[in-house]
Short mmCIF file of C-alpha atoms in Angstrom, two decimals:
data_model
loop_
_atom_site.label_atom_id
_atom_site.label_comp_id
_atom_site.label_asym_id
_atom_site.label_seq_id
_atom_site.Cartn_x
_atom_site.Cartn_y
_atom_site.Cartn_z
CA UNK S 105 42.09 149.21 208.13
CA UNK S 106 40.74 150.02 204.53
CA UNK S 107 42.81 150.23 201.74
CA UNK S 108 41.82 154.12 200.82
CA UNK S 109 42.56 154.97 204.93
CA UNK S 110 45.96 156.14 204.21
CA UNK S 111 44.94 157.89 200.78
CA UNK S 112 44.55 161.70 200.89
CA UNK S 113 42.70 164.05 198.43
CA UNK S 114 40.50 161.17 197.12
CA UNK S 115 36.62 161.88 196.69
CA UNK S 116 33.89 159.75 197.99
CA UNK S 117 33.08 157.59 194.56
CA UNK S 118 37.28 156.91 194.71
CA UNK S 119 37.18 155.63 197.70
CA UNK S 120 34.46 153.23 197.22
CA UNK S 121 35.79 151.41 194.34
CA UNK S 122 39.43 151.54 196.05
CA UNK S 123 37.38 149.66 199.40
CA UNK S 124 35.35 147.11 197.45
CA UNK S 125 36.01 144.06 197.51
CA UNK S 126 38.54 142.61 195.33
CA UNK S 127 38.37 139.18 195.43
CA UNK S 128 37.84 138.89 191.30
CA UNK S 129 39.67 140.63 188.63
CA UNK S 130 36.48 142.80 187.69
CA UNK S 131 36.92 145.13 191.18
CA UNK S 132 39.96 145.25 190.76
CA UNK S 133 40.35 146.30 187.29
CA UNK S 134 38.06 148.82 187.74
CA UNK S 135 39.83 150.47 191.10
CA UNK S 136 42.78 150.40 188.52
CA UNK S 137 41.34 152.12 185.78
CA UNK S 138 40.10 155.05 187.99
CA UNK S 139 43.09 155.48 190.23
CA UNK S 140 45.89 154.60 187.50
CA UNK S 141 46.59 158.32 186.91
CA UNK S 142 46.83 159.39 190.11
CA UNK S 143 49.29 156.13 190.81
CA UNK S 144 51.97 157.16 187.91
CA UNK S 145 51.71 160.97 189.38
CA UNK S 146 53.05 160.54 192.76
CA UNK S 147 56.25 161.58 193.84
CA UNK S 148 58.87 158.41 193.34
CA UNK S 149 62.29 158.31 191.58
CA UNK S 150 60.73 155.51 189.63
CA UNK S 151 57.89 157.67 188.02
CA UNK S 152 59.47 160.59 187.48
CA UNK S 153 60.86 159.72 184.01
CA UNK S 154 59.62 160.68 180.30
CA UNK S 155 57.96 157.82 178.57
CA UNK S 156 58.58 159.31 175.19
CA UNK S 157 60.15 157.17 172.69
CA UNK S 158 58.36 154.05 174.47
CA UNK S 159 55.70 152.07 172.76
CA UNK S 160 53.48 150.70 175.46
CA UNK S 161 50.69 148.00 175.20
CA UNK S 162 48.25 146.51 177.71
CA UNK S 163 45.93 143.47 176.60
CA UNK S 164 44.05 140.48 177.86
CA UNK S 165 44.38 137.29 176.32
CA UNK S 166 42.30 133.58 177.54
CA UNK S 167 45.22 131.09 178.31
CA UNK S 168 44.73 127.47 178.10
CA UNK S 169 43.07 126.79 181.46
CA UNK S 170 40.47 129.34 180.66
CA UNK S 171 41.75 131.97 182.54
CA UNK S 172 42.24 136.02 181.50
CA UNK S 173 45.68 137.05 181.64
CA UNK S 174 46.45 140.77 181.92
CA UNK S 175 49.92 141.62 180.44
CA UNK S 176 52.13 145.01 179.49
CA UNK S 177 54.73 145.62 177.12
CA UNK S 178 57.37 148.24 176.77
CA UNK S 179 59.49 148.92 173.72
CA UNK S 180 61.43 151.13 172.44
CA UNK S 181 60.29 153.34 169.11
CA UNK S 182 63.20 154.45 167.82
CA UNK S 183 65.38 151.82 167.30
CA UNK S 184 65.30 147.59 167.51
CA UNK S 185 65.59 146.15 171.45
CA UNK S 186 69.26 145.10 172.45
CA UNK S 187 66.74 141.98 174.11
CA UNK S 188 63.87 141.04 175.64
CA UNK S 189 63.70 140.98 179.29
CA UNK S 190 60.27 139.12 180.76
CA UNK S 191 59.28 139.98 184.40
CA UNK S 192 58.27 138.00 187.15
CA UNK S 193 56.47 139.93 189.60
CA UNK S 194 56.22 139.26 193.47
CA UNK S 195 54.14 138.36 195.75
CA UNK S 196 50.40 140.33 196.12
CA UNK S 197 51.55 142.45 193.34
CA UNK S 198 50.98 143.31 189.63
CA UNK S 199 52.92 144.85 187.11
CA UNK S 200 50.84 147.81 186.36
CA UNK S 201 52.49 149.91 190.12
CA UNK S 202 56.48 149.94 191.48
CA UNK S 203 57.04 147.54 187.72
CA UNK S 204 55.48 150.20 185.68
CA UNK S 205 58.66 152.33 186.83
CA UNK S 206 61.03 149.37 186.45
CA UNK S 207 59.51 148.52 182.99
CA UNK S 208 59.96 151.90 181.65
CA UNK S 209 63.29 152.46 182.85
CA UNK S 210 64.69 149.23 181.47
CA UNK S 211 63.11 149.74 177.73
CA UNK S 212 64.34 153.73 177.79
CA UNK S 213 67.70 151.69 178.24
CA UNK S 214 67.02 149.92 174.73
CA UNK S 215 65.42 146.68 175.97
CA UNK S 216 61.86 145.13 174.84
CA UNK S 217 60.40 144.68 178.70
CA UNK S 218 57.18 141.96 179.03
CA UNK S 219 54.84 141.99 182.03
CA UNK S 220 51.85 140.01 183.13
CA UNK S 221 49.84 139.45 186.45
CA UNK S 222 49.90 135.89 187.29
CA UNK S 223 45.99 134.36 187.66
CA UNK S 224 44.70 135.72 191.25
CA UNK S 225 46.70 138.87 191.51
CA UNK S 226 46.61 141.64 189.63
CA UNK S 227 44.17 142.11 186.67
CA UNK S 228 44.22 138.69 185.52
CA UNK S 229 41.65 136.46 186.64
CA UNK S 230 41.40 134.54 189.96
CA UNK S 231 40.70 134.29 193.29
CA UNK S 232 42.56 137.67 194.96
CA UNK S 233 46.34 136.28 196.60
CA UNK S 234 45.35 132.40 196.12
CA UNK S 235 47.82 129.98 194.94
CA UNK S 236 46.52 126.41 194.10
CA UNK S 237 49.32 125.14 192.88
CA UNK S 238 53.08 127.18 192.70
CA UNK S 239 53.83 124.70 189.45
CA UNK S 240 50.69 125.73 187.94
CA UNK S 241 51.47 129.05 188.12
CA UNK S 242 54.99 128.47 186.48
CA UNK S 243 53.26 126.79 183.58
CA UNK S 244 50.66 129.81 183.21
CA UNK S 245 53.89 132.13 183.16
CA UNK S 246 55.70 129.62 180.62
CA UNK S 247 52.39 129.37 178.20
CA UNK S 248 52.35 133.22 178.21
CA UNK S 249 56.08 133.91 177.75
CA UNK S 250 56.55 131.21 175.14
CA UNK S 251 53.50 133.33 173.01
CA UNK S 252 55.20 136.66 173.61
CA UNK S 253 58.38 135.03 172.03
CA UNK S 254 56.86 134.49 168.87
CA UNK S 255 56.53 138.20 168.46
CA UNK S 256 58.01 138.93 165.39
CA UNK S 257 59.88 142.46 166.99
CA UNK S 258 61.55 139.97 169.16
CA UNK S 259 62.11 136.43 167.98
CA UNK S 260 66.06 135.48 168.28
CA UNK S 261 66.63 138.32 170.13
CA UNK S 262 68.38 136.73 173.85
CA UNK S 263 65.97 136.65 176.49
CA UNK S 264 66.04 137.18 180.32
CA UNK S 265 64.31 136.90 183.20
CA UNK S 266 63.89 138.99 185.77
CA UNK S 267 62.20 138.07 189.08
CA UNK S 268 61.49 140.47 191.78
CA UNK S 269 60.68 138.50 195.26
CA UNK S 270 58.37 135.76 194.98
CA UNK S 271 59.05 136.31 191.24
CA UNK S 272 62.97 135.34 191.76
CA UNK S 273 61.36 131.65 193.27
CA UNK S 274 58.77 131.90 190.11
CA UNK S 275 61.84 132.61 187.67
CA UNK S 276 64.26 129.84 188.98
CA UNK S 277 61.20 127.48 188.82
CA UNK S 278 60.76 128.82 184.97
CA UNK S 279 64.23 128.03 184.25
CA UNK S 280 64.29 124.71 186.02
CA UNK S 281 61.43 123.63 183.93
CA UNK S 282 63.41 125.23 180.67
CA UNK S 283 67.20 124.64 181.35
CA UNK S 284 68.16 126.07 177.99
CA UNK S 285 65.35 128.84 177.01
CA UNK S 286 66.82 131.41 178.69
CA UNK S 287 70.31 133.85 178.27
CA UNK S 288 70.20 134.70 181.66
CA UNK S 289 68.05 136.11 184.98
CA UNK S 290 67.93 138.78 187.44
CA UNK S 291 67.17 138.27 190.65
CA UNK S 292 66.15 140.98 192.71
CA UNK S 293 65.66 139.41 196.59
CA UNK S 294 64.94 136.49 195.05
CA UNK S 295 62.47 134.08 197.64
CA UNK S 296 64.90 131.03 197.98
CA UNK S 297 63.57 131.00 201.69
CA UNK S 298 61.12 133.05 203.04
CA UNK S 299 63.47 135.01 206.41
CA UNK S 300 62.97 133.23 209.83
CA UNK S 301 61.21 135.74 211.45
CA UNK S 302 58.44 135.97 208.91
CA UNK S 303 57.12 132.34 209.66
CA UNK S 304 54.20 131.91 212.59
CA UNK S 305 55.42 129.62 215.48
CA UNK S 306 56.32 126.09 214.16
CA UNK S 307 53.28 124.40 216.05
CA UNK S 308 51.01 126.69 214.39
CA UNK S 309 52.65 126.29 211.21
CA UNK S 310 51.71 122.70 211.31
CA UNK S 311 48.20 123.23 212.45
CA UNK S 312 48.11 125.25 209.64
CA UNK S 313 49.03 122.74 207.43
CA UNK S 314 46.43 120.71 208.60
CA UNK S 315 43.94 123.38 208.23
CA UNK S 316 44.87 124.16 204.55
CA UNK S 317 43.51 120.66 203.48
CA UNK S 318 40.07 121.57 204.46
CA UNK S 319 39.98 125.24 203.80
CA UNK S 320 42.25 126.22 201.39
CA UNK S 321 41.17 129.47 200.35
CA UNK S 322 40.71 131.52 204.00
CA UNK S 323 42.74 133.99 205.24
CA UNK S 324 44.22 132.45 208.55
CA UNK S 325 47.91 132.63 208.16
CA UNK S 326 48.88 135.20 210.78
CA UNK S 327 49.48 138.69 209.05
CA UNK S 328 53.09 140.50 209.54
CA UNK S 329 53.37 143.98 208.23
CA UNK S 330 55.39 143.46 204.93
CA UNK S 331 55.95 146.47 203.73
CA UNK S 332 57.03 147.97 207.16
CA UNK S 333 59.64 145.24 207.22
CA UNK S 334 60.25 145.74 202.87
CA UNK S 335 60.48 149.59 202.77
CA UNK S 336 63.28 151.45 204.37
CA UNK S 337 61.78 154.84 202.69
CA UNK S 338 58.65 155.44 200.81
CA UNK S 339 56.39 152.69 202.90
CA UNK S 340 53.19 155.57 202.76
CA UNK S 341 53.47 154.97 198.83
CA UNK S 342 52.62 151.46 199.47
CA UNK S 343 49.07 152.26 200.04
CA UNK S 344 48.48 153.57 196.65
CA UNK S 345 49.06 150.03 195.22
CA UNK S 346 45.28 149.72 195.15
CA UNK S 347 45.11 145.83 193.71
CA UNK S 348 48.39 144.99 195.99
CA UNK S 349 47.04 141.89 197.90
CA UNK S 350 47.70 142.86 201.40
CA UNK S 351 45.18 140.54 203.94
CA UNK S 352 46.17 137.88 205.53
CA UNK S 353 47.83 135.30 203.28
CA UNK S 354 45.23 132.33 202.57
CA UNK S 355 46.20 129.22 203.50
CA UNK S 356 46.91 126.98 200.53
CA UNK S 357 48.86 130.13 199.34
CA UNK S 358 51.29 130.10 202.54
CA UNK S 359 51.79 126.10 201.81
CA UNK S 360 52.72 126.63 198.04
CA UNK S 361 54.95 129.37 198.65
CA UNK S 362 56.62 127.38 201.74
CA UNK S 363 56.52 124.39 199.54
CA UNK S 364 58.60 126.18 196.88
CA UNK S 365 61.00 128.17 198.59
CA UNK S 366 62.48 124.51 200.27
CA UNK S 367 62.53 122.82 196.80
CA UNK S 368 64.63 125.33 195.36
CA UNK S 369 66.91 125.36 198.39
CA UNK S 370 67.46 121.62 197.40
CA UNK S 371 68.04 122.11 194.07
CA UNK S 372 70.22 125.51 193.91
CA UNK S 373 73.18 123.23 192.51
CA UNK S 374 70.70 122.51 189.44
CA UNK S 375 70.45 126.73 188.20
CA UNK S 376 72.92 126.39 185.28
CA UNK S 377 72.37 129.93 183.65
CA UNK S 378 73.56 133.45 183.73
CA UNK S 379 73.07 135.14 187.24
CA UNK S 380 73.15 138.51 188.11
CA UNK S 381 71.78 138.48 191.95
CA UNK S 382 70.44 141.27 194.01
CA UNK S 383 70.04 141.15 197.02
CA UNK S 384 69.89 144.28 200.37
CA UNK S 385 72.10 142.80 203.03
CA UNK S 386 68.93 144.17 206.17
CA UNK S 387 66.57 142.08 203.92
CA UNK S 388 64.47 140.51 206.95
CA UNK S 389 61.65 139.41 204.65
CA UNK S 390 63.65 136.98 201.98
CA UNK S 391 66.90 136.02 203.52
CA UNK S 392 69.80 137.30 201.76
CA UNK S 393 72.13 134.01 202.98
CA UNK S 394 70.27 132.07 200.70
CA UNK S 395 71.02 134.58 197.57
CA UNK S 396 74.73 133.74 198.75
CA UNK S 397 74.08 130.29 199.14
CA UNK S 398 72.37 130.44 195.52
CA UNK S 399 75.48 132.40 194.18
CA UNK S 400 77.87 129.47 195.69
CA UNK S 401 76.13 126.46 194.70
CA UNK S 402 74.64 127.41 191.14
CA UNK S 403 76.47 125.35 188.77
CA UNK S 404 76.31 128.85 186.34
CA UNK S 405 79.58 129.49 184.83
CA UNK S 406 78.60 133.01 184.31
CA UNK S 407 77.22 135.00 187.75
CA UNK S 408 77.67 137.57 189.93
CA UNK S 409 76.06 138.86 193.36
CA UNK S 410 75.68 142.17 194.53
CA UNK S 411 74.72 143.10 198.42
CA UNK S 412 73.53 146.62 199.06
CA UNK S 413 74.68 147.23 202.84
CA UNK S 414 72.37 148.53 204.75
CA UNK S 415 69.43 148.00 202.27
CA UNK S 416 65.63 146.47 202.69
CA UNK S 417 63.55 143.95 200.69
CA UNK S 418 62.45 146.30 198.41
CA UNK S 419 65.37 147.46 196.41
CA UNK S 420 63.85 149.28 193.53
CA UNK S 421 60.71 150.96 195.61
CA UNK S 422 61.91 150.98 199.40
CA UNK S 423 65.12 152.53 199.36
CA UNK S 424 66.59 156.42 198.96
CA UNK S 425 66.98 157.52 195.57
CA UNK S 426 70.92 157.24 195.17
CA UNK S 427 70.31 153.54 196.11
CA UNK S 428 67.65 152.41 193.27
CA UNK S 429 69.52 154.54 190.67
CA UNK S 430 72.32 152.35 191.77
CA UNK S 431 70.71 149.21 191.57
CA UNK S 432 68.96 149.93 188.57
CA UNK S 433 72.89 151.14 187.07
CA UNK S 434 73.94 147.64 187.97
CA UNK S 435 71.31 145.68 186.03
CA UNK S 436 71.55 148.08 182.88
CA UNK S 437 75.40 147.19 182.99
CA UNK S 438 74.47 143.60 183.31
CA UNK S 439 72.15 143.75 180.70
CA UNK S 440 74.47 145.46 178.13
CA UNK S 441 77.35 143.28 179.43
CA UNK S 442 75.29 139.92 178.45
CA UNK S 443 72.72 141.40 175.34
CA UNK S 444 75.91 141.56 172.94
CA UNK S 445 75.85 139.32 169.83
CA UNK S 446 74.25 136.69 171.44
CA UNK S 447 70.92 134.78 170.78
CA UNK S 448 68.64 131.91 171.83
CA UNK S 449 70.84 129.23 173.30
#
């Protein structure tokens, strides 16, 4: 089906950049830059809030392997940030959609709020959904977060991560490779281990395996409807996420993301900072035992889990109103809770 199917009200020269293929970062920055206002108009809690009083900024910057990074910043105008809170997106997605919304309602809450697209997804450079290597892409996140730190508007301020998804496994792997960089992290269905019923048959699985040597980059990982399975409400608004990677997962990508999700379920004992985890207890697409089995075994002093009964993956996009406000009422708590008189460890 083609991304602009499910799209009403969209002329003809719309819908040909939205169905073009967006394999590099120049298609897809340019289905951005003509559909980005008609994105932050539709009708979603997390859009539906005044940006006044936030300074916003969007750039590109070369990192060190050569590659473009696109990144976003939200901070507040009227007075200093409380702290600087750095997000990790998830999987297929980019920080200019559902994160807007997040962004902006964490910095109208006092907080500086960094985004980027990791290389492949979003607007940064890269091969569309393709994951070489799961470290490397840690490293790209650490190079760019280490530069943002240097900003003078936030240097000393405490800093926290907050990983949505996939971005909860890229977070973890962030703070593994900087035990004592960090004040704390959110987790929001963090991908300790990717739900049982979201892997193809275990024979397949190791033909695939086999298969990913050879052709790393193709799309033969059999597809399951994520969002149907992430989304308990609002799963039409999915399809106006116009740079979302949503084909079949290529191959290499499926092994990394495998790869990682059973290293950190070995080394959950090793997480040693502040925790807040969030996690919907119908989650079928991360499984929310391993969020419990993170919250048991971290050697952190200082966390806390919440479950959401009755809630999806997606706990800031997916879910009625009352629910995100809640979640999002959690974190800010969290946030203020941990942002006082404190600074870099």
């Amino acid at each position: 089906m083609a991304p602009s199917t499910n799209l009403q009200g969209i002329d003809d020269q719309l819908r040909t950049i939205i169905d073009a293929n967006m394999d590099q970062a120049p298609a897809r920055r340019r289905a951005r830059e003509a559909f980005k206002d008609i994105q932050l108009s539709i009708d979603h809690c997390l859009f539906n809030m005044p940006t006044q009083g936030l300074k916003m900024n969007e750039m590109y910057e070369v990192n060190s392997r050569g590659m473009e990074i696109f990144s976003k910043s939200w901070i507040p105008e009227s007075s200093p940030p409380k702290a600087a809170i750095f997000i990790c997106h998830g999987y297929g997605d980019t920080c200019t959609f559902f994160l807007e919304g997040v962004a902006r309602k964490i910095a109208s809450s006092g907080y500086g709020v960094f985004a980027m697209d990791y290389p492949g997804f979003g607007l940064s450079d890269g091969l569309h959904g393709y994951i070489a290597s799961f470290d490397g892409l840690v490293d790209d996140v650490i190079e760019h977060y280490l530069k943002v730190k240097e900003n003078p508007e936030i240097r000393g301020l405490p800093s926290f991560l907050f990983g949505q998804s996939m971005g909860g496994a890229v977070a973890l792997k962030v703070h593994l490779k900087q035990p004592n960089a960090w004040n704390g992290a959110i987790l929001v269905a963090p991908m300790c281990k990717i739900a049982d019923d979201m892997y193809p048959p275990w024979i397949l699985t190791q033909i695939l395996i086999g298969v990913a040597k050879f052709l790393p980059q193709s799309k033969l990982v059999p597809e399951r409807d994520v969002a149907e399975k992430a989304f308990r409400e609002n799963k039409e608004l999915t399809a106006y996420n116009v740079i979302a990677y949503k084909d079949k997962p290529r191959l290499r990508t499926a092994l990394e993301l495998l790869n990682t999700t059973q290293e950190i379920e070995r080394r959950l004992e090793e997480v040693s900072l502040p925790l807040l985890i969030l996690h919907g207890e119908a989650d079928v697409v991360t499984d929310p035992s391993v969020s419990k089995a993170l919250y048991e075994k971290a050697s952190s002093k200082d966390k806390k889990l919440i479950l959401y009964q009755d809630a999806y993956h997606a706990l800031l996009e997916g879910e009625p109103d009352e629910v995100i406000i809640r979640v999002f009422d959690d974190i800010i708590t969290w946030l203020d809770d941990h942002s006082r008189d404190k600074t870099l460890p």
